Amino acid sequence: MLEDKNQSRTSLSELGEFKLIDHLTKQTVIHHHQTIKGIGDDCAVIGRGEVQTLVTTDLLVEGVHFDLSYMPLKHLGYKAVVVNLSDVYAMNGDAKQITVSIAVSNRFPLEALEELYAGIHLACKAYQVDLVGGDTTSSTKGLLISITALGEVKKEKCVYRNGAKSKDLLVVTGDLGAAYLGLQVLEREKQVFQVNPNAEHELENYTYLVERQLKPEARKDIIQLLADLEVQPTSMIDISDGLSSEILHLCKQSNTGCQLFEDKIPLDQQVISTCEEFNIDSTTIALSGGEDYELLFTVKQEDFPKIKANPNFSIIGYMTDEANVAELVTRGGQKVAIVAQGWNAMK
Amino acid sequence: MLEDKNQSRTSLSELGEFKLIDHLTKQTVIHHHQTIKGIGDDCAVIGRGEVQTLVTTDLLVEGVHFDLSYMPLKHLGYKAVVVNLSDVYAMNGDAKQITVSIAVSNRFPLEALEELYAGIHLACKAYQVDLVGGDTTSSTKGLLISITALGEVKKEKCVYRNGAKSKDLLVVTGDLGAAYLGLQVLEREKQVFQVNPNAEHELENYTYLVERQLKPEARKDIIQLLADLEVQPTSMIDISDGLSSEILHLCKQSNTGCQLFEDKIPLDQQVISTCEEFNIDSTTIALSGGEDYELLFTVKQEDFPKIKANPNFSIIGYMTDEANVAELVTRGGQKVAIVAQGWNAMK
């Protein structure tokens, strides 16, 4: 009746999140032809007619994904919604509905949940998304938020991770690394506060970084912009685990390689100055930082004129036909293999 | 930066789950006309054309919703899927896809998750549902499972909680109370085991009860049966929190009353004998036990001939025009107000 203590044990940390999901879902059988895409992209895709339904879900756990000592609950609610919507936009779709489930321990008063939901409602308003359901339960420890987002995309507009072709241009929106540095700044402040609760906060030089960490936005605007420019990406993914990890996903699923140019990676001035202050390499931060929620996509070379002058886009490399050979071309001209050191929630 | 310890505090347990959800979601604004039904039914309903999409989600927390000392992980995986599918059937729809997210502490080896997913895959096969996505992360304590189910229903077939009319017959499938009693039996066994780990298990008289607790089934068969009989329920809900609670939901949302006849409530012989053994009232168990995952629905009186002789159905009462006056008519002919004492996960 009780657990067999002598069973063989393989530690989850030996696998990491992606291998674990692959392992647990390898038996998956698809019964319905309407299930166009299951596991393995930013969203599942379900369709009957011209308009397909997109589904994505994320689980955020206190002490793993967020720290309430510097994450205000209203921001947490906002961010929890945004990270899901980002996956819908990464399919070139529009988010329409969400469900929100929370498990919460009795240490939280009603007022705390009101703050959380204020952020959820704010994100719903900002992104024009309907909160349509959920579940609320008690937890034995801490706060946990599970959100599922539903979206729509026209069949011919849907962009998967697996459509990149050799010579396609690799494009990223916005700039990278700020959210991760924002987290480092907040962690440092927390440590200062623990030593001296009366210390002055020194966040004025890091406002952009902190905002990117505490109140990220999903790039709904880019989906509209791509439509206006009449650019149909050949592949797309959102940057949640760091540029390296996402590039490798595109390469693996598209069966291509990639050449990424270090000097083309977009960095905000605050990222550059803070990396100098912290004595860390800004390229490493951009490659491995994560939580940027920018979009990474590939376009055909013929779309170059539509993309090149737009301040929202940086062309950072191109795809090659050498399957899974993803390389960073450094400022010095050296080629270095890109490895996934992205943030891993199974650590 | 840190939490304000002086903020006003209202304990969550003061509200209970349903009032808490009402309170947190009362500001909800619906932006899309495709969002036909949001919060407040077994599923949200999203539609454009003739076929509508159903969405429902549930969160199961170790130590709150399940106890791994007597719940095998394979059964847990199966049950976690089934309880979601039950909500899709409660809309008279068919379940098509699920997403499964889990948060798991490092006390679980890979082999434990393999067992969990074996149960999930088994349920997917049994109910012809596609596993299309999810999220896997670490937790700081225990196991948590969040499942979202998607289904389909033809627009004219969709059944809500709010369509019951006065004089409609109240019908329930299967029998009630067994799952709750199964839990009591298992809890008792656990206590015996804790005192004497070598004690013989005495479960042979409770096989049905234990099966209903550990391996419940959702009534997909009933949806097909209703279609075959050409019966369109006027309202429907699944019994997860106990008959009382669900009757009150139908009454409140349909703005009706209800007369429920004690002698009509279907009970399995094992429920009756175990209630006698435990010296508890079987009607109380059926009304408040929960986790039966049977369907409770109302039909027009003219459908009586189609329902009456079918062993899957018990006609247990009728709806009245006295809004929210829900009464149990006892075997002795007394009328007693029905109150929700259903299982409450916010306790």
XYZ file of C-alpha atoms in Angstrom:
694
model
C 0.000 0.000 0.000
C 2.752 2.444 0.819
C 5.533 3.413 -1.563
C 8.102 0.738 -2.318
C 11.296 2.291 -1.015
C 13.455 -0.134 -2.943
C 12.342 0.866 -6.399
C 15.038 2.060 -8.771
C 15.507 5.789 -8.625
C 16.623 8.116 -11.350
C 16.982 11.680 -10.187
C 14.952 14.221 -12.166
C 17.848 16.645 -12.158
C 19.865 14.158 -14.234
C 17.562 14.803 -17.170
C 16.647 18.484 -17.188
C 13.234 19.789 -18.186
C 13.246 19.203 -21.942
C 14.531 15.637 -21.779
C 12.105 14.885 -18.970
C 9.134 16.078 -21.030
C 10.393 14.109 -24.041
C 10.746 11.009 -21.895
C 7.347 11.246 -20.237
C 5.437 12.058 -23.395
C 7.155 9.796 -25.906
C 4.261 7.296 -25.685
C 1.767 9.988 -26.630
C -0.746 8.872 -29.242
C -2.794 11.405 -31.201
C -6.356 10.188 -31.783
C -7.920 13.200 -33.493
C -6.962 14.638 -36.864
C -8.011 18.047 -35.502
C -4.951 17.899 -33.250
C -2.583 19.468 -35.781
C 0.329 20.032 -33.410
C 0.746 18.473 -29.980
C 3.759 18.719 -27.706
C 6.890 20.413 -29.024
C 6.088 23.992 -30.014
C 5.120 27.179 -28.176
C 1.490 26.145 -28.458
C -0.555 23.141 -29.419
C -2.581 23.769 -32.569
C -6.115 22.473 -32.941
C -8.102 23.078 -36.056
C -11.072 22.179 -38.108
C -11.524 25.073 -40.476
C -9.677 28.170 -41.550
C -9.097 29.455 -38.026
C -7.062 27.287 -35.692
C -7.097 27.257 -31.901
C -3.788 27.689 -30.061
C -3.293 26.336 -26.529
C -0.382 26.890 -24.170
C 0.092 26.497 -20.452
C 2.626 27.532 -17.818
C 3.100 26.767 -14.166
C 4.770 29.281 -11.844
C 5.883 28.135 -8.399
C 6.852 30.381 -5.498
C 10.470 29.812 -4.557
C 11.255 28.396 -8.002
C 9.965 30.974 -10.504
C 9.353 33.975 -8.299
C 10.320 35.465 -4.960
C 7.622 37.476 -3.240
C 10.187 39.410 -1.237
C 10.748 41.613 -4.290
C 7.999 40.610 -6.687
C 4.838 42.568 -5.864
C 1.764 40.346 -6.245
C 0.151 42.660 -8.760
C 3.228 42.435 -10.969
C 3.290 38.692 -10.512
C -0.298 38.406 -11.733
C 0.511 40.558 -14.741
C 3.670 38.627 -15.569
C 2.020 35.232 -15.160
C -0.483 36.175 -17.860
C 2.093 37.803 -20.142
C 4.441 34.792 -20.248
C 1.575 32.652 -21.529
C 0.388 35.167 -24.110
C 3.951 35.358 -25.398
C 3.674 31.703 -26.464
C 0.531 32.472 -28.458
C 2.212 35.378 -30.264
C 5.172 33.072 -30.974
C 2.805 31.074 -33.227
C 1.896 34.321 -35.052
C -1.518 34.124 -33.404
C -3.678 36.345 -31.242
C -4.479 35.448 -27.641
C -8.180 35.468 -26.777
C -8.856 33.667 -23.496
C -7.063 32.472 -20.384
C -7.848 30.252 -17.447
C -6.107 30.949 -14.150
C -5.707 28.360 -11.410
C -4.039 29.112 -8.113
C -3.015 27.032 -5.139
C -2.375 29.175 -2.102
C -1.411 28.505 1.492
C -3.291 30.029 4.392
C -0.448 32.465 4.992
C -1.983 34.608 2.208
C -4.852 36.883 3.184
C -7.639 37.721 0.746
C -6.031 41.103 0.147
C -2.949 39.427 -1.298
C -5.046 37.515 -3.809
C -6.891 40.719 -4.676
C -3.524 42.224 -5.620
C -2.619 39.181 -7.681
C -5.919 39.313 -9.538
C -5.599 43.079 -10.040
C -2.473 42.304 -12.065
C -4.229 39.482 -13.916
C -7.153 41.740 -14.817
C -4.766 44.505 -15.890
C -2.966 42.158 -18.279
C -6.294 40.912 -19.625
C -7.268 44.501 -20.366
C -3.921 45.455 -21.892
C -3.865 42.438 -24.194
C -7.624 42.163 -24.736
C -7.888 38.681 -23.318
C -10.883 37.171 -21.523
C -10.495 35.404 -18.178
C -12.875 32.458 -18.686
C -12.187 29.995 -15.909
C -9.860 28.442 -13.421
C -9.597 26.660 -10.147
C -8.723 27.926 -6.690
C -7.471 25.644 -3.985
C -5.323 25.594 -0.905
C -1.704 24.520 -0.974
C 0.408 23.061 1.762
C 3.173 25.559 0.981
C 3.365 28.843 -0.855
C 1.676 30.136 -3.970
C 1.406 28.399 -7.311
C -0.155 29.796 -10.468
C -1.155 27.724 -13.470
C -2.358 29.617 -16.520
C -3.599 28.268 -19.817
C -3.958 30.647 -22.749
C -6.078 30.083 -25.828
C -5.567 31.933 -29.059
C -6.497 31.949 -32.685
C -4.533 31.994 -35.892
C -5.524 31.640 -39.506
C -4.278 28.327 -40.857
C -1.954 29.903 -43.437
C -0.547 32.381 -40.886
C 0.446 29.860 -38.201
C 4.216 29.748 -37.659
C 5.912 26.699 -36.166
C 9.427 26.140 -34.893
C 10.180 23.721 -37.694
C 9.860 25.865 -40.820
C 13.302 27.518 -41.038
C 15.289 26.877 -44.193
C 18.953 27.302 -45.013
C 19.841 30.950 -45.789
C 16.785 32.312 -43.955
C 17.640 35.374 -41.882
C 17.509 35.069 -38.097
C 15.735 38.046 -36.527
C 15.083 39.047 -32.941
C 12.819 41.759 -31.559
C 13.747 44.304 -28.888
C 16.870 43.707 -26.831
C 18.129 40.851 -24.708
C 19.505 40.153 -21.259
C 17.798 42.917 -19.306
C 15.307 40.737 -17.445
C 18.024 38.438 -16.171
C 20.157 41.363 -15.016
C 17.086 42.855 -13.363
C 16.790 39.654 -11.358
C 20.443 39.882 -10.313
C 19.957 43.486 -9.193
C 16.883 42.550 -7.166
C 18.662 39.576 -5.594
C 21.523 41.862 -4.582
C 19.082 44.347 -3.064
C 17.422 41.533 -1.142
C 20.748 40.516 0.353
C 21.543 44.110 1.293
C 18.118 44.417 2.881
C 18.595 41.226 4.876
C 21.845 42.577 6.293
C 20.560 46.096 6.842
C 16.794 46.636 6.609
C 17.283 50.402 6.724
C 19.614 50.567 3.722
C 18.557 52.869 0.905
C 17.459 51.074 -2.231
C 19.777 51.735 -5.123
C 17.693 50.939 -8.125
C 17.726 54.222 -10.076
C 20.476 53.067 -12.433
C 18.638 49.849 -13.145
C 15.092 50.978 -13.837
C 14.893 49.350 -17.265
C 16.372 46.087 -15.988
C 14.016 45.894 -13.032
C 11.010 46.717 -15.181
C 11.930 43.989 -17.662
C 12.095 41.512 -14.781
C 9.017 42.618 -12.846
C 6.725 43.774 -15.626
C 7.640 42.115 -18.905
C 5.458 42.625 -21.935
C 4.615 40.120 -24.654
C 5.145 41.213 -28.247
C 1.565 41.359 -29.474
C 2.605 44.504 -31.343
C 5.074 42.520 -33.429
C 2.373 40.171 -34.710
C 0.439 43.171 -35.976
C 3.635 44.709 -37.400
C 4.536 41.520 -39.278
C 1.040 41.469 -40.758
C 1.317 45.133 -41.760
C 4.717 44.506 -43.362
C 3.357 41.398 -45.049
C 6.145 39.320 -43.586
C 5.364 35.681 -42.862
C 8.138 34.211 -40.677
C 9.295 30.744 -41.666
C 9.811 29.747 -38.021
C 9.307 31.481 -34.675
C 9.744 30.974 -30.924
C 9.589 33.278 -27.933
C 12.679 33.885 -25.818
C 11.878 32.582 -22.372
C 14.939 30.425 -21.669
C 17.645 32.528 -23.345
C 18.690 33.107 -26.953
C 20.997 30.043 -27.108
C 18.321 27.634 -26.003
C 15.766 29.066 -28.437
C 18.158 29.049 -31.400
C 18.891 25.391 -30.710
C 15.164 24.646 -30.645
C 14.711 26.247 -34.072
C 17.753 24.439 -35.489
C 16.753 21.059 -34.085
C 13.138 21.250 -35.179
C 13.909 22.794 -38.582
C 16.865 20.471 -39.144
C 19.124 23.421 -39.940
C 22.250 25.027 -38.564
C 22.749 28.641 -37.635
C 25.432 31.327 -37.720
C 24.830 33.967 -35.053
C 26.872 37.183 -35.042
C 27.898 38.406 -31.615
C 28.118 42.043 -32.733
C 24.522 41.976 -33.968
C 22.941 40.906 -30.675
C 20.806 43.854 -29.483
C 21.681 45.113 -26.008
C 20.259 48.044 -24.091
C 22.756 50.609 -22.777
C 21.776 49.680 -19.189
C 22.616 46.043 -19.913
C 26.039 47.044 -21.217
C 26.838 49.350 -18.296
C 25.527 46.916 -15.680
C 27.507 44.038 -17.192
C 30.627 46.225 -16.923
C 29.783 47.045 -13.315
C 29.120 43.399 -12.420
C 32.136 42.332 -14.485
C 30.183 39.828 -16.534
C 30.124 39.279 -20.270
C 27.071 40.857 -21.894
C 26.978 38.275 -24.681
C 26.737 35.480 -22.126
C 23.847 37.301 -20.466
C 22.037 37.812 -23.767
C 22.585 34.182 -24.773
C 21.668 32.526 -21.499
C 19.730 35.063 -19.449
C 16.169 34.237 -20.310
C 12.804 35.804 -19.487
C 13.128 38.402 -22.253
C 9.831 37.382 -23.900
C 11.049 38.799 -27.177
C 10.332 36.931 -30.408
C 13.011 35.095 -32.354
C 12.104 34.229 -35.919
C 13.428 33.459 -39.354
C 12.403 35.085 -42.626
C 13.249 34.394 -46.244
C 16.040 36.534 -47.659
C 13.563 38.207 -49.995
C 11.915 39.783 -46.925
C 15.141 41.569 -45.985
C 14.023 44.967 -47.379
C 10.871 44.879 -45.238
C 12.796 44.087 -42.053
C 16.121 45.888 -42.322
C 15.258 49.461 -41.396
C 12.743 48.675 -38.690
C 13.951 49.589 -35.191
C 11.914 46.712 -33.709
C 14.053 44.127 -35.456
C 17.688 43.056 -35.335
C 18.998 40.663 -37.938
C 21.416 38.603 -35.871
C 22.384 35.758 -38.174
C 21.247 33.273 -40.741
C 20.335 29.625 -40.987
C 22.533 27.057 -42.705
C 22.048 23.579 -44.106
C 24.473 22.026 -41.610
C 21.885 20.405 -39.360
C 22.280 21.316 -35.705
C 25.592 23.145 -36.215
C 24.775 26.357 -34.383
C 27.685 28.716 -33.976
C 28.359 32.107 -32.513
C 30.677 34.222 -34.660
C 32.494 36.366 -32.113
C 33.545 39.975 -32.558
C 37.022 38.598 -33.165
C 35.751 36.362 -35.971
C 36.082 33.105 -34.056
C 33.352 30.480 -34.278
C 32.104 29.005 -31.017
C 29.441 26.308 -30.702
C 26.229 27.585 -29.168
C 25.235 25.543 -26.133
C 22.036 25.775 -24.138
C 22.756 27.171 -20.730
C 19.294 28.593 -20.478
C 17.494 28.930 -17.269
C 16.218 25.513 -16.269
C 13.329 25.259 -13.866
C 14.156 21.617 -13.127
C 17.490 22.518 -11.525
C 10.151 46.215 -0.848
C 9.134 43.431 1.497
C 5.551 42.644 2.371
C 3.734 45.167 4.494
C 2.921 43.182 7.614
C 0.317 45.714 8.737
C -1.988 45.358 5.800
C -5.539 44.371 6.569
C -5.981 40.644 6.505
C -9.057 38.647 5.633
C -8.560 34.925 6.018
C -9.318 32.884 2.908
C -11.071 30.259 4.984
C -13.699 32.864 5.916
C -14.938 32.856 2.338
C -14.757 29.304 1.025
C -13.851 28.445 -2.547
C -16.943 29.573 -4.456
C -17.225 32.960 -2.754
C -13.498 33.484 -3.186
C -13.699 32.852 -6.942
C -16.740 35.140 -7.199
C -14.909 37.847 -5.307
C -11.689 37.648 -7.299
C -13.346 37.462 -10.685
C -16.191 39.933 -10.253
C -14.237 42.574 -12.205
C -13.883 40.269 -15.182
C -14.594 41.974 -18.493
C -15.331 39.924 -21.617
C -13.777 41.502 -24.719
C -14.605 38.910 -27.369
C -18.065 37.925 -28.568
C -16.625 34.447 -29.223
C -16.401 34.011 -25.449
C -19.913 32.634 -25.050
C -19.570 31.487 -21.443
C -16.797 32.480 -19.062
C -16.572 31.664 -15.372
C -19.508 29.933 -13.693
C -20.165 26.616 -15.406
C -18.384 23.277 -15.702
C -16.539 24.638 -18.754
C -15.999 27.909 -20.525
C -17.582 27.925 -23.973
C -15.866 29.530 -26.938
C -17.450 29.592 -30.330
C -17.450 30.975 -33.768
C -19.403 28.517 -35.840
C -21.571 25.484 -35.316
C -19.036 23.652 -33.148
C -18.032 25.273 -29.902
C -14.844 24.739 -27.920
C -15.148 23.777 -24.246
C -12.368 24.542 -21.749
C -12.017 23.406 -18.159
C -9.137 23.201 -15.736
C -8.405 21.602 -12.374
C -5.550 21.776 -9.939
C -4.726 18.816 -7.679
C -2.371 19.333 -4.758
C -0.669 16.599 -2.734
C -1.784 16.745 0.877
C -4.977 18.592 -0.099
C -6.568 16.527 -2.873
C -4.647 13.285 -2.672
C -2.513 11.247 -0.305
C 0.232 9.219 -1.949
C 0.366 6.812 0.978
C -2.669 5.043 -0.488
C -3.099 6.611 -3.921
C -0.850 4.818 -6.429
C 0.681 7.318 -8.858
C -0.734 5.538 -11.889
C -4.226 5.841 -10.454
C -3.571 9.463 -9.599
C -2.620 10.228 -13.194
C -5.733 8.482 -14.435
C -7.996 10.233 -11.946
C -6.483 13.664 -12.617
C -7.455 13.334 -16.272
C -10.885 11.870 -15.566
C -12.009 14.663 -13.226
C -11.344 17.194 -15.992
C -13.055 15.184 -18.701
C -16.085 14.899 -16.435
C -16.525 18.683 -16.701
C -16.547 18.471 -20.504
C -19.201 15.750 -20.471
C -21.211 17.896 -18.040
C -21.642 20.378 -20.910
C -22.945 17.507 -23.104
C -19.683 17.758 -25.059
C -16.907 15.416 -26.048
C -13.386 15.825 -24.677
C -10.643 15.982 -27.320
C -7.385 17.318 -25.873
C -5.684 17.874 -22.549
C -2.611 19.704 -21.326
C -0.867 18.387 -18.223
C 1.414 20.510 -16.054
C 3.179 19.140 -13.033
C 5.271 20.662 -10.294
C 7.284 18.044 -8.475
C 9.821 18.093 -5.655
C 13.155 16.310 -5.914
C 11.890 13.582 -3.584
C 10.243 12.021 -6.659
C 12.434 9.876 -8.894
C 11.843 9.644 -12.623
C 10.215 6.253 -12.102
C 7.457 7.884 -10.032
C 6.651 10.307 -12.840
C 6.661 7.445 -15.310
C 3.945 5.806 -13.213
C 1.965 9.043 -13.098
C 2.202 9.455 -16.865
C 1.317 5.787 -17.417
C -2.013 6.601 -15.762
C -2.381 9.793 -17.800
C -1.727 7.944 -21.062
C -4.136 5.183 -20.037
C -6.921 7.708 -19.435
C -6.131 9.398 -22.766
C -6.529 6.062 -24.503
C -9.680 5.060 -22.639
C -11.399 8.378 -23.371
C -9.792 9.036 -26.761
C -8.175 12.281 -25.700
C -4.915 13.747 -27.044
C -2.199 14.968 -24.686
C -1.088 18.127 -26.510
C 1.063 20.091 -24.099
C 1.996 21.054 -20.600
C 4.720 22.317 -18.378
C 7.024 20.473 -16.014
C 8.786 22.216 -13.193
C 10.193 21.640 -9.761
C 8.247 22.412 -6.612
C 9.480 23.261 -3.166
C 7.126 20.692 -1.645
C 5.230 17.715 -2.963
C 3.445 17.055 -6.208
C 0.952 19.274 -7.946
C -0.947 18.494 -11.136
C -2.737 21.063 -13.253
C -4.778 19.751 -16.153
C -6.753 21.665 -18.736
C -9.187 19.790 -20.950
C -10.571 20.972 -24.269
C -13.683 19.596 -25.818
C -16.214 20.184 -28.531
C -19.955 20.468 -28.586
C -22.421 21.422 -31.277
C -23.937 24.779 -30.465
C -27.477 23.448 -30.122
C -26.331 20.507 -27.966
C -24.422 22.510 -25.347
C -26.009 22.234 -21.885
C -25.439 24.883 -19.220
C -26.242 24.956 -15.535
C -28.801 27.692 -16.015
C -31.414 26.104 -18.258
C -33.560 24.217 -15.751
C -37.238 25.151 -15.658
C -39.949 24.561 -13.098
C -41.372 21.014 -13.306
C -38.301 19.648 -15.081
C -37.287 16.259 -13.724
C -34.025 15.988 -11.794
C -31.992 12.969 -12.872
C -28.733 11.504 -11.669
C -26.569 8.802 -13.224
C -25.043 5.832 -11.406
C -24.971 5.858 -7.636
C -23.669 8.245 -5.018
C -21.477 8.308 -1.955
C -19.144 5.427 -2.756
C -16.057 7.495 -3.548
C -16.283 9.357 -0.253
C -16.718 6.138 1.699
C -13.786 4.668 -0.202
C -11.687 7.538 1.076
C -12.831 6.861 4.644
C -11.917 3.182 4.296
C -8.482 4.049 2.945
C -7.888 6.601 5.703
C -8.790 3.971 8.272
C -6.399 1.489 6.666
C -3.656 4.096 6.722
C -4.136 4.599 10.443
C -4.080 0.865 11.071
C -0.906 0.619 8.983
C 0.742 3.421 10.931
C 0.061 1.600 14.186
C 0.928 -1.855 12.858
C 2.734 -2.028 9.512
C 2.270 -5.792 9.410
C -1.510 -5.710 9.770
C -3.497 -7.462 7.056
C -5.366 -5.129 4.745
C -9.092 -5.550 5.082
C -10.416 -4.142 1.878
C -12.304 -7.092 0.372
C -15.685 -5.826 1.623
C -15.036 -2.386 0.176
C -13.778 -3.120 -3.337
C -16.388 -0.981 -5.060
C -15.870 1.932 -2.666
C -12.092 1.862 -3.044
C -12.329 1.612 -6.820
C -14.670 4.601 -6.952
C -12.139 6.608 -4.932
C -8.961 5.467 -6.644
C -10.136 4.923 -10.191
C -13.222 6.973 -10.913
C -14.612 7.102 -14.435
C -16.217 10.045 -16.182
C -19.588 9.450 -17.812
C -18.675 9.795 -21.468
C -21.062 6.877 -22.060
C -23.984 8.947 -20.800
C -23.405 11.664 -23.390
C -23.669 9.045 -26.132
C -26.706 7.498 -24.422
C -28.503 10.839 -24.192
C -27.826 11.402 -27.891
C -29.111 7.913 -28.741
C -32.251 8.482 -26.653
C -32.660 11.929 -28.221
C -32.798 13.536 -24.812
C -31.454 17.067 -24.560
C -31.014 17.965 -20.858
C -32.190 21.444 -19.904
C -29.329 21.837 -17.400
C -26.429 19.684 -16.309
C -23.485 19.576 -13.883
C -21.098 16.873 -12.754
C -21.057 15.717 -9.146
C -17.645 16.542 -7.803
C -18.547 18.328 -4.562
C -21.570 16.294 -3.503
C -25.201 16.176 -4.612
C -26.328 19.039 -2.316
C -23.779 21.451 -3.613
C -24.516 20.627 -7.252
C -28.303 20.871 -6.820
C -27.829 24.316 -5.302
C -25.691 25.359 -8.288
C -28.430 24.313 -10.700
C -31.117 26.061 -8.640
C -29.132 29.261 -8.248
C -28.103 29.523 -11.861
C -31.464 28.458 -13.257
C -33.365 30.585 -10.743
C -35.478 27.631 -9.700
C -36.165 25.597 -6.597
C -35.969 21.856 -6.211
C -37.694 19.004 -4.404
C -35.375 16.052 -3.889
C -36.726 12.721 -2.655
C -34.543 10.905 -0.172
C -35.889 7.493 -1.107
C -34.958 8.031 -4.749
C -31.250 8.698 -4.187
C -29.341 5.786 -5.765
C -27.020 3.953 -3.381
C -24.886 0.896 -3.993
C -25.362 -2.015 -1.598
C -21.746 -1.570 -0.376
C -22.521 2.056 0.481
C -25.536 1.003 2.508
C -23.726 -1.778 4.384
C -20.625 0.335 5.032
C -22.722 3.240 6.298
C -24.355 0.816 8.719
C -20.966 -0.487 9.804
C -19.568 3.028 10.269
C -22.841 4.160 11.847
C -23.293 7.088 9.508
C -26.335 8.190 7.563
C -26.164 7.111 3.920
C -28.231 10.077 2.752
C -25.735 12.470 4.303
C -22.924 10.669 2.495
C -24.735 10.817 -0.824
C -25.593 14.493 -0.369
C -22.217 15.701 0.835
C -19.655 13.055 -0.055
C -18.394 14.285 -3.371
C -16.012 12.878 -5.979
C -18.699 10.702 -7.542
C -18.203 12.216 -11.024
C -21.714 11.206 -11.951
C -23.861 13.572 -13.993
C -26.799 15.474 -12.516
C -29.205 16.919 -15.039
C -32.726 18.093 -15.620
C -35.036 17.071 -18.443
C -38.462 18.200 -19.561
C -41.341 16.089 -18.271
C -42.083 14.972 -21.814
C -38.763 13.113 -21.800
C -39.878 10.951 -18.885
C -40.700 7.899 -21.045
C -37.188 7.951 -22.532
C -35.519 8.079 -19.133
C -37.696 6.067 -16.783
C -36.759 2.470 -17.540
C -33.060 3.050 -18.087
C -30.853 1.533 -15.373
C -28.281 4.306 -15.858
C -30.692 6.947 -14.610
C -32.471 7.690 -11.357
C -35.162 10.350 -11.280
C -34.588 11.858 -7.864
C -36.800 14.937 -7.851
C -38.116 17.876 -9.800
C -37.514 21.570 -10.155
C -39.957 24.189 -8.843
C -40.576 27.860 -9.483
C -39.676 28.833 -5.906
C -36.266 30.287 -6.655
C -33.498 28.805 -4.518
C -35.882 26.821 -2.292
C -34.158 23.458 -2.467
C -35.596 20.836 -0.165
C -35.022 17.224 0.667
C -38.236 15.285 1.166
C -37.266 12.644 3.699
C -38.498 9.067 3.817
C -40.812 10.214 6.614
C -42.266 12.948 4.387
C -40.587 15.861 6.154
C -39.065 18.700 4.152
C -35.552 19.752 5.043
C -33.625 22.580 3.379
C -30.678 21.345 1.313
C -27.463 22.988 2.394
C -24.092 22.726 0.742
C -21.744 20.793 2.962
C -19.782 19.625 -0.007
C -16.148 18.951 0.121
C -14.346 22.269 0.092
C -10.743 22.401 -0.996
C -10.265 25.841 0.594
C -10.827 24.438 4.097
